[in-house]
mmCIF file of N, CA and C in Angstrom:
data_model
loop_
_atom_site.group_PDB
_atom_site.id
_atom_site.type_symbol
_atom_site.label_atom_id
_atom_site.label_comp_id
_atom_site.label_asym_id
_atom_site.label_seq_id
_atom_site.Cartn_x
_atom_site.Cartn_y
_atom_site.Cartn_z
ATOM 1 N N MET A 705 -42.377 -27.134 106.570
ATOM 2 C CA MET A 705 -42.700 -25.720 106.686
ATOM 3 C C MET A 705 -44.690 -25.898 106.799
ATOM 4 N N ALA A 706 -45.320 -25.235 107.985
ATOM 5 C CA ALA A 706 -46.610 -25.152 107.966
ATOM 6 C C ALA A 706 -47.274 -24.426 107.140
ATOM 7 N N SER A 707 -47.906 -24.449 105.982
ATOM 8 C CA SER A 707 -48.749 -23.136 105.338
ATOM 9 C C SER A 707 -50.003 -22.441 106.496
ATOM 10 N N ASP A 708 -49.830 -21.258 106.601
ATOM 11 C CA ASP A 708 -50.526 -20.430 106.908
ATOM 12 C C ASP A 708 -51.483 -19.361 105.939
ATOM 13 N N ILE A 709 -52.784 -19.637 105.783
ATOM 14 C CA ILE A 709 -53.372 -19.207 104.844
ATOM 15 C C ILE A 709 -53.505 -17.661 105.523
ATOM 16 N N ASN A 710 -53.778 -17.074 106.866
ATOM 17 C CA ASN A 710 -53.696 -15.865 107.073
ATOM 18 C C ASN A 710 -52.426 -15.031 107.079
ATOM 19 N N ARG A 711 -51.525 -15.577 106.493
ATOM 20 C CA ARG A 711 -50.334 -15.041 105.596
ATOM 21 C C ARG A 711 -50.474 -14.602 104.391
ATOM 22 N N LEU A 712 -51.281 -14.857 103.268
ATOM 23 C CA LEU A 712 -51.587 -14.903 101.681
ATOM 24 C C LEU A 712 -51.282 -13.488 101.803
ATOM 25 N N GLY A 713 -51.420 -13.103 100.597
ATOM 26 C CA GLY A 713 -50.915 -11.623 100.292
ATOM 27 C C GLY A 713 -50.325 -10.453 100.963
ATOM 28 N N LEU A 714 -49.766 -10.995 102.034
ATOM 29 C CA LEU A 714 -49.108 -10.244 103.049
ATOM 30 C C LEU A 714 -47.387 -10.232 102.155
ATOM 31 N N ASP A 715 -46.829 -9.182 102.576
ATOM 32 C CA ASP A 715 -45.205 -9.062 102.173
ATOM 33 C C ASP A 715 -44.590 -10.147 103.266
ATOM 34 N N VAL A 716 -44.013 -10.742 102.718
ATOM 35 C CA VAL A 716 -43.128 -12.078 103.583
ATOM 36 C C VAL A 716 -41.872 -12.273 102.809
ATOM 37 N N LYS A 717 -40.622 -12.939 104.061
ATOM 38 C CA LYS A 717 -39.430 -13.227 103.223
ATOM 39 C C LYS A 717 -39.522 -13.790 102.217
ATOM 40 N N TRP A 718 -38.619 -14.152 101.432
ATOM 41 C CA TRP A 718 -38.977 -15.842 100.701
ATOM 42 C C TRP A 718 -38.910 -16.987 101.516
ATOM 43 N N GLN A 719 -38.299 -17.048 102.558
ATOM 44 C CA GLN A 719 -37.926 -17.507 103.227
ATOM 45 C C GLN A 719 -39.064 -18.134 104.229
ATOM 46 N N ASP A 720 -39.907 -17.320 104.455
ATOM 47 C CA ASP A 720 -41.425 -18.171 104.753
ATOM 48 C C ASP A 720 -42.645 -18.089 104.013
ATOM 49 N N ILE A 721 -41.819 -18.009 102.674
ATOM 50 C CA ILE A 721 -43.205 -18.483 101.215
ATOM 51 C C ILE A 721 -43.444 -19.954 101.731
ATOM 52 N N SER A 722 -45.154 -20.289 101.348
ATOM 53 C CA SER A 722 -45.243 -21.632 101.226
ATOM 54 C C SER A 722 -44.779 -22.571 100.209
ATOM 55 N N LEU A 723 -44.181 -23.574 100.605
ATOM 56 C CA LEU A 723 -43.833 -24.415 99.718
ATOM 57 C C LEU A 723 -44.686 -24.688 98.297
ATOM 58 N N GLY A 724 -43.958 -25.217 97.656
ATOM 59 C CA GLY A 724 -44.968 -25.472 96.027
ATOM 60 C C GLY A 724 -45.346 -26.635 96.095
ATOM 61 N N CYS A 725 -46.448 -26.964 95.093
ATOM 62 C CA CYS A 725 -47.402 -27.998 95.344
ATOM 63 C C CYS A 725 -48.310 -28.159 96.721
ATOM 64 N N THR A 726 -48.395 -27.595 97.360
ATOM 65 C CA THR A 726 -48.826 -27.705 98.679
ATOM 66 C C THR A 726 -50.371 -27.493 98.572
ATOM 67 N N ILE A 727 -51.251 -27.606 99.361
ATOM 68 C CA ILE A 727 -52.782 -26.976 99.180
ATOM 69 C C ILE A 727 -52.822 -26.225 100.756
ATOM 70 N N VAL A 728 -52.820 -24.800 100.609
ATOM 71 C CA VAL A 728 -53.013 -23.692 101.671
ATOM 72 C C VAL A 728 -54.379 -23.735 101.932
ATOM 73 N N GLY A 729 -54.926 -24.171 102.970
ATOM 74 C CA GLY A 729 -55.853 -23.872 103.566
ATOM 75 C C GLY A 729 -56.735 -24.666 103.320
ATOM 76 N N SER A 730 -56.568 -26.192 102.990
ATOM 77 C CA SER A 730 -57.843 -26.751 102.484
ATOM 78 C C SER A 730 -59.122 -27.021 103.330
ATOM 79 N N GLY A 731 -60.157 -27.654 102.610
ATOM 80 C CA GLY A 731 -61.406 -27.674 103.251
ATOM 81 C C GLY A 731 -62.095 -26.736 102.878
ATOM 82 N N THR A 732 -62.153 -25.813 102.687
ATOM 83 C CA THR A 732 -62.774 -24.405 102.803
ATOM 84 C C THR A 732 -63.980 -24.161 101.715
ATOM 85 N N SER A 733 -63.913 -25.258 101.033
ATOM 86 C CA SER A 733 -65.140 -24.951 99.862
ATOM 87 C C SER A 733 -66.299 -25.445 100.666
ATOM 88 N N GLU A 734 -66.656 -25.782 101.736
ATOM 89 C CA GLU A 734 -67.585 -25.613 102.377
ATOM 90 C C GLU A 734 -68.226 -24.301 103.098
ATOM 91 N N SER A 735 -67.338 -23.870 103.252
ATOM 92 C CA SER A 735 -67.849 -21.908 103.818
ATOM 93 C C SER A 735 -67.904 -21.313 102.822
ATOM 94 N N PHE A 736 -67.737 -21.455 101.995
ATOM 95 C CA PHE A 736 -68.546 -20.466 100.359
ATOM 96 C C PHE A 736 -69.517 -21.188 99.744
ATOM 97 N N LYS A 737 -70.717 -20.298 99.745
ATOM 98 C CA LYS A 737 -71.686 -20.532 98.881
ATOM 99 C C LYS A 737 -71.335 -19.912 97.382
ATOM 100 N N THR A 738 -70.641 -20.777 96.695
ATOM 101 C CA THR A 738 -70.438 -20.402 95.361
ATOM 102 C C THR A 738 -71.593 -20.739 94.128
ATOM 103 N N GLY A 739 -72.591 -21.350 94.654
ATOM 104 C CA GLY A 739 -73.984 -21.661 93.789
ATOM 105 C C GLY A 739 -74.550 -19.952 93.750
ATOM 106 N N GLU A 740 -74.064 -19.252 94.405
ATOM 107 C CA GLU A 740 -74.852 -18.060 93.981
ATOM 108 C C GLU A 740 -74.508 -17.418 92.855
ATOM 109 N N TRP A 741 -73.757 -17.670 91.665
ATOM 110 C CA TRP A 741 -72.926 -16.902 90.821
ATOM 111 C C TRP A 741 -73.341 -17.893 89.449
ATOM 112 N N ARG A 742 -74.476 -19.054 89.779
ATOM 113 C CA ARG A 742 -74.991 -19.885 89.103
ATOM 114 C C ARG A 742 -75.850 -18.859 87.773
ATOM 115 N N THR A 743 -75.627 -19.466 86.737
ATOM 116 C CA THR A 743 -76.796 -18.764 85.455
ATOM 117 C C THR A 743 -77.789 -19.557 85.402
ATOM 118 N N ASP A 744 -77.265 -21.191 85.256
ATOM 119 C CA ASP A 744 -78.422 -21.999 84.856
ATOM 120 C C ASP A 744 -78.743 -23.339 85.794
ATOM 121 N N THR A 745 -79.939 -23.486 86.406
ATOM 122 C CA THR A 745 -80.034 -24.492 87.323
ATOM 123 C C THR A 745 -80.248 -25.477 86.849
ATOM 124 N N PRO A 746 -79.746 -26.602 87.525
ATOM 125 C CA PRO A 746 -80.344 -28.182 86.912
ATOM 126 C C PRO A 746 -81.628 -28.347 88.078
ATOM 127 N N LYS A 747 -82.461 -28.993 87.413
ATOM 128 C CA LYS A 747 -83.753 -29.569 87.916
ATOM 129 C C LYS A 747 -83.557 -31.340 88.022
ATOM 130 N N PHE A 748 -84.148 -31.955 88.836
ATOM 131 C CA PHE A 748 -84.194 -33.235 89.112
ATOM 132 C C PHE A 748 -85.631 -33.914 89.012
ATOM 133 N N ILE A 749 -85.638 -35.201 87.915
ATOM 134 C CA ILE A 749 -87.030 -35.120 87.521
ATOM 135 C C ILE A 749 -87.157 -36.626 88.048
ATOM 136 N N VAL A 750 -87.737 -36.594 89.310
ATOM 137 C CA VAL A 750 -87.549 -38.074 90.558
ATOM 138 C C VAL A 750 -88.006 -38.995 89.286
ATOM 139 N N GLU A 751 -89.144 -39.017 88.848
ATOM 140 C CA GLU A 751 -89.854 -39.908 88.366
ATOM 141 C C GLU A 751 -88.908 -40.576 87.049
ATOM 142 N N LYS A 752 -88.118 -39.875 86.253
ATOM 143 C CA LYS A 752 -87.205 -40.370 85.100
ATOM 144 C C LYS A 752 -86.354 -41.108 85.788
ATOM 145 N N CYS A 753 -85.206 -40.921 86.862
ATOM 146 C CA CYS A 753 -84.420 -41.285 87.210
ATOM 147 C C CYS A 753 -84.737 -42.888 87.614
ATOM 148 N N LYS A 754 -83.556 -43.464 87.294
ATOM 149 C CA LYS A 754 -83.302 -45.009 87.702
ATOM 150 C C LYS A 754 -82.367 -45.138 88.757
ATOM 151 N N GLN A 755 -81.632 -44.160 89.669
ATOM 152 C CA GLN A 755 -80.512 -44.396 90.801
ATOM 153 C C GLN A 755 -79.597 -44.617 89.964
ATOM 154 N N CYS A 756 -79.010 -44.969 88.665
ATOM 155 C CA CYS A 756 -77.811 -45.516 88.234
ATOM 156 C C CYS A 756 -76.584 -44.831 88.724
ATOM 157 N N LEU A 757 -76.841 -43.651 89.429
ATOM 158 C CA LEU A 757 -75.593 -43.076 89.953
ATOM 159 C C LEU A 757 -74.529 -42.243 89.051
ATOM 160 N N LEU A 758 -74.856 -42.016 87.709
ATOM 161 C CA LEU A 758 -73.652 -41.845 86.723
ATOM 162 C C LEU A 758 -73.530 -40.166 86.770
ATOM 163 N N CYS A 759 -74.534 -39.714 87.286
ATOM 164 C CA CYS A 759 -74.488 -38.307 87.374
ATOM 165 C C CYS A 759 -73.534 -37.983 88.684
ATOM 166 N N ALA A 760 -73.540 -38.482 89.638
ATOM 167 C CA ALA A 760 -72.542 -37.805 90.875
ATOM 168 C C ALA A 760 -71.549 -38.055 90.890
ATOM 169 N N PRO A 761 -70.930 -38.573 90.268
ATOM 170 C CA PRO A 761 -69.179 -38.460 89.839
ATOM 171 C C PRO A 761 -68.858 -37.784 88.521
ATOM 172 N N ALA A 762 -69.572 -37.509 87.858
ATOM 173 C CA ALA A 762 -69.610 -36.707 86.953
ATOM 174 C C ALA A 762 -69.828 -34.789 87.621
ATOM 175 N N CYS A 763 -70.379 -34.676 88.604
ATOM 176 C CA CYS A 763 -70.507 -33.615 88.951
ATOM 177 C C CYS A 763 -69.151 -32.890 89.609
ATOM 178 N N PRO A 764 -68.364 -31.646 88.948
ATOM 179 C CA PRO A 764 -66.844 -31.517 89.352
ATOM 180 C C PRO A 764 -67.139 -30.521 90.636
ATOM 181 N N ASP A 765 -68.771 -30.150 91.551
ATOM 182 C CA ASP A 765 -68.483 -29.349 92.520
ATOM 183 C C ASP A 765 -68.951 -30.498 93.610
ATOM 184 N N SER A 766 -69.427 -31.926 93.490
ATOM 185 C CA SER A 766 -69.906 -32.663 94.124
ATOM 186 C C SER A 766 -71.152 -32.355 94.813
ATOM 187 N N ALA A 767 -72.024 -31.445 94.169
ATOM 188 C CA ALA A 767 -73.162 -31.070 94.212
ATOM 189 C C ALA A 767 -74.226 -32.015 94.140
ATOM 190 N N ILE A 768 -73.997 -33.198 94.151
ATOM 191 C CA ILE A 768 -75.079 -34.039 93.832
ATOM 192 C C ILE A 768 -74.821 -35.266 94.896
ATOM 193 N N PRO A 769 -75.557 -35.117 96.059
ATOM 194 C CA PRO A 769 -75.499 -35.948 97.020
ATOM 195 C C PRO A 769 -76.012 -37.204 97.098
ATOM 196 N N VAL A 770 -75.115 -38.025 97.431
ATOM 197 C CA VAL A 770 -75.688 -39.837 97.377
ATOM 198 C C VAL A 770 -75.756 -39.874 98.843
ATOM 199 N N LYS A 771 -76.773 -40.597 99.462
ATOM 200 C CA LYS A 771 -76.852 -41.545 100.621
ATOM 201 C C LYS A 771 -77.989 -42.812 100.802
ATOM 202 N N ASN A 772 -77.258 -43.652 101.264
ATOM 203 C CA ASN A 772 -77.735 -45.305 101.285
ATOM 204 C C ASN A 772 -77.851 -45.147 99.822
ATOM 205 N N GLY A 773 -76.990 -45.168 99.129
ATOM 206 C CA GLY A 773 -77.149 -45.552 97.702
ATOM 207 C C GLY A 773 -78.185 -45.020 96.754
ATOM 208 N N LYS A 774 -78.746 -43.902 96.969
ATOM 209 C CA LYS A 774 -79.675 -43.386 96.308
ATOM 210 C C LYS A 774 -79.346 -42.257 96.325
ATOM 211 N N ARG A 775 -79.300 -41.043 95.441
ATOM 212 C CA ARG A 775 -79.262 -39.858 95.117
ATOM 213 C C ARG A 775 -80.210 -38.888 95.216
ATOM 214 N N GLY A 776 -79.817 -37.745 95.801
ATOM 215 C CA GLY A 776 -80.681 -36.648 96.212
ATOM 216 C C GLY A 776 -80.896 -35.457 95.730
ATOM 217 N N GLU A 777 -81.159 -34.490 96.184
ATOM 218 C CA GLU A 777 -81.645 -33.214 95.548
ATOM 219 C C GLU A 777 -80.279 -32.785 95.450
ATOM 220 N N PHE A 778 -80.014 -31.407 94.511
ATOM 221 C CA PHE A 778 -78.804 -30.768 94.231
ATOM 222 C C PHE A 778 -78.576 -29.902 94.911
ATOM 223 N N ASP A 779 -77.635 -29.679 95.868
ATOM 224 C CA ASP A 779 -76.943 -29.028 96.521
ATOM 225 C C ASP A 779 -76.779 -27.785 95.872
ATOM 226 N N LEU A 780 -77.696 -26.652 95.775
ATOM 227 C CA LEU A 780 -77.508 -25.648 94.997
ATOM 228 C C LEU A 780 -76.707 -24.705 95.476
ATOM 229 N N ASP A 781 -76.193 -24.764 96.621
ATOM 230 C CA ASP A 781 -75.287 -23.550 97.580
ATOM 231 C C ASP A 781 -73.759 -23.846 96.915
ATOM 232 N N HIS A 782 -73.903 -24.888 96.358
ATOM 233 C CA HIS A 782 -72.258 -25.327 95.462
ATOM 234 C C HIS A 782 -72.418 -25.463 93.678
ATOM 235 N N CYS A 783 -73.624 -26.174 93.659
ATOM 236 C CA CYS A 783 -73.860 -25.947 92.364
ATOM 237 C C CYS A 783 -73.580 -24.835 91.408
ATOM 238 N N LYS A 784 -72.692 -25.099 90.196
ATOM 239 C CA LYS A 784 -72.624 -23.901 89.107
ATOM 240 C C LYS A 784 -73.580 -23.762 88.456
ATOM 241 N N GLY A 785 -74.035 -25.135 88.097
ATOM 242 C CA GLY A 785 -74.728 -25.209 86.599
ATOM 243 C C GLY A 785 -74.010 -25.065 85.521
ATOM 244 N N CYS A 786 -73.074 -26.008 85.293
ATOM 245 C CA CYS A 786 -72.487 -26.321 84.153
ATOM 246 C C CYS A 786 -72.945 -27.145 83.279
ATOM 247 N N GLY A 787 -73.753 -27.711 83.500
ATOM 248 C CA GLY A 787 -74.826 -28.923 83.266
ATOM 249 C C GLY A 787 -74.148 -30.275 82.493
ATOM 250 N N ILE A 788 -73.102 -30.718 82.809
ATOM 251 C CA ILE A 788 -72.344 -31.810 83.034
ATOM 252 C C ILE A 788 -73.214 -33.053 83.335
ATOM 253 N N CYS A 789 -73.642 -32.953 84.811
ATOM 254 C CA CYS A 789 -74.845 -33.890 85.204
ATOM 255 C C CYS A 789 -75.877 -34.023 84.268
ATOM 256 N N GLU A 790 -76.550 -32.983 83.371
ATOM 257 C CA GLU A 790 -77.344 -33.396 82.498
ATOM 258 C C GLU A 790 -77.050 -34.518 81.219
ATOM 259 N N LYS A 791 -75.738 -33.681 81.026
ATOM 260 C CA LYS A 791 -75.141 -35.006 79.993
ATOM 261 C C LYS A 791 -75.046 -36.427 80.008
ATOM 262 N N ALA A 792 -74.515 -36.467 81.774
ATOM 263 C CA ALA A 792 -74.288 -37.582 81.816
ATOM 264 C C ALA A 792 -75.150 -38.506 81.998
ATOM 265 N N CYS A 793 -76.734 -37.959 82.594
ATOM 266 C CA CYS A 793 -77.849 -39.101 82.711
ATOM 267 C C CYS A 793 -78.139 -39.222 81.912
ATOM 268 N N PRO A 794 -78.257 -40.727 81.553
ATOM 269 C CA PRO A 794 -78.340 -41.419 80.200
ATOM 270 C C PRO A 794 -80.120 -41.557 80.003
ATOM 271 N N PHE A 795 -81.126 -41.025 81.284
ATOM 272 C CA PHE A 795 -82.229 -41.553 81.167
ATOM 273 C C PHE A 795 -83.076 -39.770 81.572
ATOM 274 N N HIS A 796 -82.215 -38.713 80.803
ATOM 275 C CA HIS A 796 -82.713 -37.335 81.149
ATOM 276 C C HIS A 796 -83.964 -36.966 82.226
ATOM 277 N N ALA A 797 -83.128 -37.427 83.204
ATOM 278 C CA ALA A 797 -83.863 -37.042 84.520
ATOM 279 C C ALA A 797 -83.349 -35.934 85.185
ATOM 280 N N ILE A 798 -82.361 -35.223 84.404
ATOM 281 C CA ILE A 798 -81.895 -33.891 85.023
ATOM 282 C C ILE A 798 -82.240 -32.832 83.481
ATOM 283 N N GLU A 799 -82.406 -31.844 83.947
ATOM 284 C CA GLU A 799 -82.795 -30.998 82.860
ATOM 285 C C GLU A 799 -82.037 -29.395 83.081
ATOM 286 N N MET A 800 -81.686 -28.623 82.684
ATOM 287 C CA MET A 800 -81.033 -27.539 82.831
ATOM 288 C C MET A 800 -82.026 -26.114 82.442
ATOM 289 N N LEU A 801 -82.437 -25.627 83.533
ATOM 290 C CA LEU A 801 -83.020 -24.514 83.292
ATOM 291 C C LEU A 801 -82.332 -23.327 83.372
ATOM 292 N N LYS A 802 -82.555 -22.562 81.999
ATOM 293 C CA LYS A 802 -81.875 -21.739 81.610
ATOM 294 C C LYS A 802 -82.439 -20.273 82.578
ATOM 295 N N GLY A 803 -81.234 -19.315 82.693
ATOM 296 C CA GLY A 803 -81.202 -18.197 83.251
ATOM 297 C C GLY A 803 -81.956 -18.540 84.722
ATOM 298 N N VAL A 804 -82.365 -19.712 85.075
ATOM 299 C CA VAL A 804 -82.751 -19.360 86.677
ATOM 300 C C VAL A 804 -81.752 -19.587 87.522
ATOM 301 N N ARG A 805 -81.999 -18.978 88.853
ATOM 302 C CA ARG A 805 -80.672 -19.384 89.749
ATOM 303 C C ARG A 805 -81.524 -19.266 91.132
#
């Protein structure tokens, strides 16, 4: 059965309910700017960065782009300000600015 995201929240017969353990409407995260509700903002300190890239896989929102083996500036449209990247950086090249959006 194909899942139809347009039918979510509607009264449907049990036979038409999406199967469990399926992802309905996947790939929609790029459509939403979830960084709008961030309370703390990461600051990338380029001079301290050694391009170890330990911060990128630690980010739960994939808000640290890596291109050609080098990390770039934060994708603040999707960063939620959790601070995990700051803790993952051994060179202190990321600083969380409190209360900054």
